[in-house]
Short mmCIF file of C-alpha atoms and ligand atoms in Angstrom, two decimals:
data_model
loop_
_atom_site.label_atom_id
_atom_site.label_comp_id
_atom_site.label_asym_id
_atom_site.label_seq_id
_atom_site.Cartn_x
_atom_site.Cartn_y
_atom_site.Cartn_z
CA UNK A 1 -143.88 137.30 107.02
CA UNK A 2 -144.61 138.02 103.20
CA UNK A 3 -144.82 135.81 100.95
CA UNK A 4 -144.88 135.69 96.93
CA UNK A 5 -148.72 135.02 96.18
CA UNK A 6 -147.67 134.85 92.02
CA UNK A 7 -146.45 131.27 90.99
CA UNK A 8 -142.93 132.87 89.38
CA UNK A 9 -140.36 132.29 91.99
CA UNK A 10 -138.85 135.02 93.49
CA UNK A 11 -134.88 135.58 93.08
CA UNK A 12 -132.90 137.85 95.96
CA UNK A 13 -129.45 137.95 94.27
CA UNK A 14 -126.70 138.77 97.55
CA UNK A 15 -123.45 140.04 96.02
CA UNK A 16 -120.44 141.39 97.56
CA UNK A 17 -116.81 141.19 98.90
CA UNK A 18 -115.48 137.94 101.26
CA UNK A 19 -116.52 139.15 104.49
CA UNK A 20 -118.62 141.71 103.94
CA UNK A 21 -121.38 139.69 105.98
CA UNK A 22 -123.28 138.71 102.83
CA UNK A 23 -123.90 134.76 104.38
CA UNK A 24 -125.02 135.95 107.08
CA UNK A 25 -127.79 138.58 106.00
CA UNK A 26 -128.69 136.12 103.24
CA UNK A 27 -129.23 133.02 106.05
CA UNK A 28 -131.32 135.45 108.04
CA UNK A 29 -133.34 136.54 104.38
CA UNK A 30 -133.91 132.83 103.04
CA UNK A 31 -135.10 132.14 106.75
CA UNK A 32 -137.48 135.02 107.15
CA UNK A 33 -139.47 134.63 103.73
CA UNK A 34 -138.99 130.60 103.75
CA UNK A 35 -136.53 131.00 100.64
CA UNK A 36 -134.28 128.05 99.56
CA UNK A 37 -130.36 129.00 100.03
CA UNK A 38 -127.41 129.26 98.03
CA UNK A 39 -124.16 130.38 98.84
CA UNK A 40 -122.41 130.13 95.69
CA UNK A 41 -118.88 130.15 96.83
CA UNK A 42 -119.58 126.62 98.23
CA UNK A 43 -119.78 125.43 94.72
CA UNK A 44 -116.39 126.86 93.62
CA UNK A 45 -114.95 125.66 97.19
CA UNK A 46 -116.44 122.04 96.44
CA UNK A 47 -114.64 122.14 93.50
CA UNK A 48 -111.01 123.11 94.05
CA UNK A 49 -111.16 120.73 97.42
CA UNK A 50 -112.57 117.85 94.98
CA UNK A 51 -109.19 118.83 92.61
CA UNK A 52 -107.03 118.70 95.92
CA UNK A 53 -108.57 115.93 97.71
CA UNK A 54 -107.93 113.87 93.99
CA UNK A 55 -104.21 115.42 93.80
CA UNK A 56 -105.09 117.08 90.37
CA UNK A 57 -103.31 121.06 89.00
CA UNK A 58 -105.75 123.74 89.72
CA UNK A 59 -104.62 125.30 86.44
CA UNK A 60 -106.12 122.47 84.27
CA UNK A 61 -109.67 124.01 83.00
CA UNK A 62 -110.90 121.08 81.04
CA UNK A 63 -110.32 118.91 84.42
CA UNK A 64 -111.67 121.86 86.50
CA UNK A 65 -114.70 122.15 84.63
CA UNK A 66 -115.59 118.24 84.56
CA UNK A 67 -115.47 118.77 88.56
CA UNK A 68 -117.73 121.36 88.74
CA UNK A 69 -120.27 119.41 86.80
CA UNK A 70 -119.92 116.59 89.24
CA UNK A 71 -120.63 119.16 92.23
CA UNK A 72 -123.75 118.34 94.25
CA UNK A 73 -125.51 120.59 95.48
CA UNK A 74 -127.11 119.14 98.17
CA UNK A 75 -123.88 118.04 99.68
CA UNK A 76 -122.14 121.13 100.20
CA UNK A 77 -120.82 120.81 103.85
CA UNK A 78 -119.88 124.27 104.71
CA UNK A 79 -117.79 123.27 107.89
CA UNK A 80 -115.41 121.22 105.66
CA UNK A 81 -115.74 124.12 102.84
CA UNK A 82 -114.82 127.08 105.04
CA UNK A 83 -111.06 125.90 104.83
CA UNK A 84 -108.64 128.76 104.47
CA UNK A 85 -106.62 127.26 101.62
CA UNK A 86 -109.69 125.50 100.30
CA UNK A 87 -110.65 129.22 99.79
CA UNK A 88 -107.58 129.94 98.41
CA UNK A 89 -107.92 127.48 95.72
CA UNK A 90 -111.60 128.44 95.07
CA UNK A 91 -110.39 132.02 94.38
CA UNK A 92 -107.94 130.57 91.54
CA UNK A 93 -110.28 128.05 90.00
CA UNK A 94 -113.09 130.78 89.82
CA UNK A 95 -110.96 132.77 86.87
CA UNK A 96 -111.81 129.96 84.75
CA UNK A 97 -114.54 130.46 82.17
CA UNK A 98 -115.06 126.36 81.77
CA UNK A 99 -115.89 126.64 85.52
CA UNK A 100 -118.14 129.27 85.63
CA UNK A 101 -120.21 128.08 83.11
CA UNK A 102 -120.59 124.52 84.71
CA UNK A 103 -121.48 126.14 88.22
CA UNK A 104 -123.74 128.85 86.44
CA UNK A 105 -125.94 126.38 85.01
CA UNK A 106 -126.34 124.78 88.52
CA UNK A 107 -126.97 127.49 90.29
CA UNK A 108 -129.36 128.83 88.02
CA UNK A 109 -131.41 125.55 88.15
CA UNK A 110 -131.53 126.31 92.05
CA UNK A 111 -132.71 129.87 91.05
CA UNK A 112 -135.72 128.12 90.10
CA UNK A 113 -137.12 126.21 93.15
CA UNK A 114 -140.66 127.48 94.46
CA UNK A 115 -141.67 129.50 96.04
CA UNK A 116 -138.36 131.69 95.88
CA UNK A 117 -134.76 132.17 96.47
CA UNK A 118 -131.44 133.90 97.44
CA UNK A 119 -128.62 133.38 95.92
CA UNK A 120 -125.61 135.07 97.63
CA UNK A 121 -121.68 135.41 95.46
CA UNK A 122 -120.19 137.82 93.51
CA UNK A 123 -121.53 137.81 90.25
CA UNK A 124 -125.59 136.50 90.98
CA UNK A 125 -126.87 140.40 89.99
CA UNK A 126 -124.68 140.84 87.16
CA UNK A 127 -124.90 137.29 85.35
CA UNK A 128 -126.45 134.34 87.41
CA UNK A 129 -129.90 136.09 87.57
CA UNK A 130 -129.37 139.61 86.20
CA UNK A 131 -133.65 139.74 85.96
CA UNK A 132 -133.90 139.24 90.03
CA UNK A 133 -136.27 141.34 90.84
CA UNK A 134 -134.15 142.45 94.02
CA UNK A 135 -130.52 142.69 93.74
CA UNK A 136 -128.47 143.62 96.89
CA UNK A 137 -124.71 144.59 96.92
CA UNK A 138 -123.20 144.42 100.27
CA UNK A 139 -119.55 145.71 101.18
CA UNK A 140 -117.93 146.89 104.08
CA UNK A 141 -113.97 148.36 103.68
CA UNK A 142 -110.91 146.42 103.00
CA UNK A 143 -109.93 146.87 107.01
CA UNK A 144 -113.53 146.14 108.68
CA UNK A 145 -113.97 143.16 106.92
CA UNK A 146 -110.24 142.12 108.17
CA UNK A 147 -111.20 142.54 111.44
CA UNK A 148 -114.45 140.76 111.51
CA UNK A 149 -112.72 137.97 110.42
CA UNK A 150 -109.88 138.64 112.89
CA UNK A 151 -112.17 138.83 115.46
CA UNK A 152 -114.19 135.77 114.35
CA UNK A 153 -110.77 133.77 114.84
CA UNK A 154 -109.75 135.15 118.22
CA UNK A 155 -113.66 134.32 119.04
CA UNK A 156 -112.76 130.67 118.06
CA UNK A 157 -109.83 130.37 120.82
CA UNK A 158 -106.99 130.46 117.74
CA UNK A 159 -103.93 132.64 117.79
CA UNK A 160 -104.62 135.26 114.13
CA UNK A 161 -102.51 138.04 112.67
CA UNK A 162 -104.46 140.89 111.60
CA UNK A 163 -101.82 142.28 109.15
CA UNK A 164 -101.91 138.87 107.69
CA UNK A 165 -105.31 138.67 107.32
CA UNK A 166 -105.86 142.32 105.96
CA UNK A 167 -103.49 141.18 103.48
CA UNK A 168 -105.47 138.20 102.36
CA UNK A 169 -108.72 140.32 102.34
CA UNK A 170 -106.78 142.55 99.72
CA UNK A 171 -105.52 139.94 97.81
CA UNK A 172 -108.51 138.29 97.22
CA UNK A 173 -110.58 141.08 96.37
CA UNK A 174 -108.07 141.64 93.62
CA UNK A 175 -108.30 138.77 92.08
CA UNK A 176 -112.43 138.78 92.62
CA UNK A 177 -112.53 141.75 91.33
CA UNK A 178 -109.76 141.66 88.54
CA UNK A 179 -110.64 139.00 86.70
CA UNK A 180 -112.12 139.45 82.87
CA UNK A 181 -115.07 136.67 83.29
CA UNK A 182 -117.77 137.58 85.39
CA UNK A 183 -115.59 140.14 87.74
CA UNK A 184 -117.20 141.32 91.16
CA UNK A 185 -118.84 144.43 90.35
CA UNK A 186 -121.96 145.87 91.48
CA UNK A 187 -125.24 145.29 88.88
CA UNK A 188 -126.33 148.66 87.97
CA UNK A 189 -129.90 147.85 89.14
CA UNK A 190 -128.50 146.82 92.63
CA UNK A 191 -129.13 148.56 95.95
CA UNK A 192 -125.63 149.01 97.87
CA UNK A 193 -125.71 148.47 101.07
CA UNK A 194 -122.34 149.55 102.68
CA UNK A 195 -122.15 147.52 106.35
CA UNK A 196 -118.60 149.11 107.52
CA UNK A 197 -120.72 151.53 110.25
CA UNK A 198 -123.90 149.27 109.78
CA UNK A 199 -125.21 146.28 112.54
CA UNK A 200 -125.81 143.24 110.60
CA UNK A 201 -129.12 143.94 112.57
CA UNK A 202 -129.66 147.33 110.45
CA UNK A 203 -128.32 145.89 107.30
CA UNK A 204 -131.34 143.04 107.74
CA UNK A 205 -133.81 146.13 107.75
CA UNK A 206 -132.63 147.42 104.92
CA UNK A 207 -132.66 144.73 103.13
CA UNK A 208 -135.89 143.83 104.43
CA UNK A 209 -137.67 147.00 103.60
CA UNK A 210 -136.74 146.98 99.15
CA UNK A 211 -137.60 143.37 99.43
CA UNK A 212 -141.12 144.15 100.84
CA UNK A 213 -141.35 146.78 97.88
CA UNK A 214 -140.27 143.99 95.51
CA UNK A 215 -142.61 141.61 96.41
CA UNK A 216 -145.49 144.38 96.70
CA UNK A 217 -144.76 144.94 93.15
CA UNK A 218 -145.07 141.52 92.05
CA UNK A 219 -148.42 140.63 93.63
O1 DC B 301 -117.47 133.71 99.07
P1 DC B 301 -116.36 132.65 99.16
O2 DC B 301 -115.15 133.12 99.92
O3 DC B 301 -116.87 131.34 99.67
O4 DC B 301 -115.90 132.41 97.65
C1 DC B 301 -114.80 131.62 97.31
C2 DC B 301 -114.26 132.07 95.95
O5 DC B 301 -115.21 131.70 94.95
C3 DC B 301 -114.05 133.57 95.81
O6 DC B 301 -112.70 133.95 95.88
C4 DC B 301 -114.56 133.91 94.45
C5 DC B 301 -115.33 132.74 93.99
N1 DC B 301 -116.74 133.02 93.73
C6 DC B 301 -117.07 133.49 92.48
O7 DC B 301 -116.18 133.71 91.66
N2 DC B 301 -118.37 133.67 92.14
C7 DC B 301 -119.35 133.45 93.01
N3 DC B 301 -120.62 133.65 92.65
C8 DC B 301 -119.04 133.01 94.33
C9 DC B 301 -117.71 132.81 94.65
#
């Protein structure tokens, strides 16, 4: 196991599509180097379910944004987070600039815990921490990421509809991508790491082998 031996802590920034199997590689990252976690999508999924569980619009900013403040992150449960529609909501909440900024200044306090971190979203490489020293872009195509998650389901014992679900994959990754603050795009410093033919075994490796370099570097 490496480890950071300068007292700067050391920022992996994760981005990618939903599904592309960025949580997982990132879980199996913070674990290997002893890294503290962050998903960021929890943090816009805490705060639409906060607006739903408290019956308020999703298309209010100012009240959006005085959620977000309030989210903890500590508390993020991801079992209760994972919700489809709590997704949706997430997905529609995330356009909002007010939002952004309140969950960007949170994460980026987490950016700072000792001795390092990895963040994983869609925008960590391109605004959260656009000075991580590694910066990882993991995608997979529109159709294998619906079917990992179609699979996932049928895994679970529940009836799915892969149409349906290829549908949803599209959808969102319009609106992640189409939005004007913060879109999902590649950093241009990032390493792509394309896991439609890849194991999430290989994709580790990969990963694995430019963080090494990274942290070589900074020693
Ligand atoms: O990765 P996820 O499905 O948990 O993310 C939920 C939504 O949150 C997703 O549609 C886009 C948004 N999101 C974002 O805009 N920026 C991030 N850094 C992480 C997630």
């Amino acid at each position: 196991m490496n480890k950071p031996t300068n007292a700067i802590p050391f920022v992996i920034a994760i981005d990618g599509p939903a599904a592309a199997g960025k949580g997982t590689l990132s879980r199996q990252v913070a674990e290997t180097y002893g890294f503290h976690h962050l998903d960021t999508g929890l943090t816009y999924r805490a705060t639409a379910k906060a607006l739903l569980d408290a019956g308020l619009p999703l298309d209010d900013e100012a009240t959006a944004e005085k959620m977000a403040r309030e989210v903890e992150l500590a508390g993020l449960d991801r079992d209760i987070l994972s919700q489809h529609e709590i997704g949706e909501a997430a997905s529609k909440i995330a356009v909002m600039p007010g939002v952004r900024r309140a969950l960007v200044d949170a994460q980026r306090r987490f950016a700072k815990k000792a001795p390092g971190t990895v963040l994983d979203g869609r925008d960590i490489g391109t605004v959260v921490c656009p000075r991580a020293p590694v910066k990882l872009y993991v995608t997979a195509s529109a159709e294998v990421r619906a079917r990992r998650r179609y699979d996932e389901i049928v895994a679970r014992g529940q009836a799915a509809d892969f149409e349906a679900i290829f549908e949803d994959v599209k959808r969102r990754d319009e609106r992640d991508m189409g939005r004007a603050d913060s879109p999902l795009k590649p950093a241009e410093d990032a390493h792509l790491l394309d896991t439609s033919e890849m194991s999430i075994e290989a994709a580790f490796q990969a990963a694995k082998s430019l963080i090494d370099l990274a942290l070589n570097r900074n020693t």
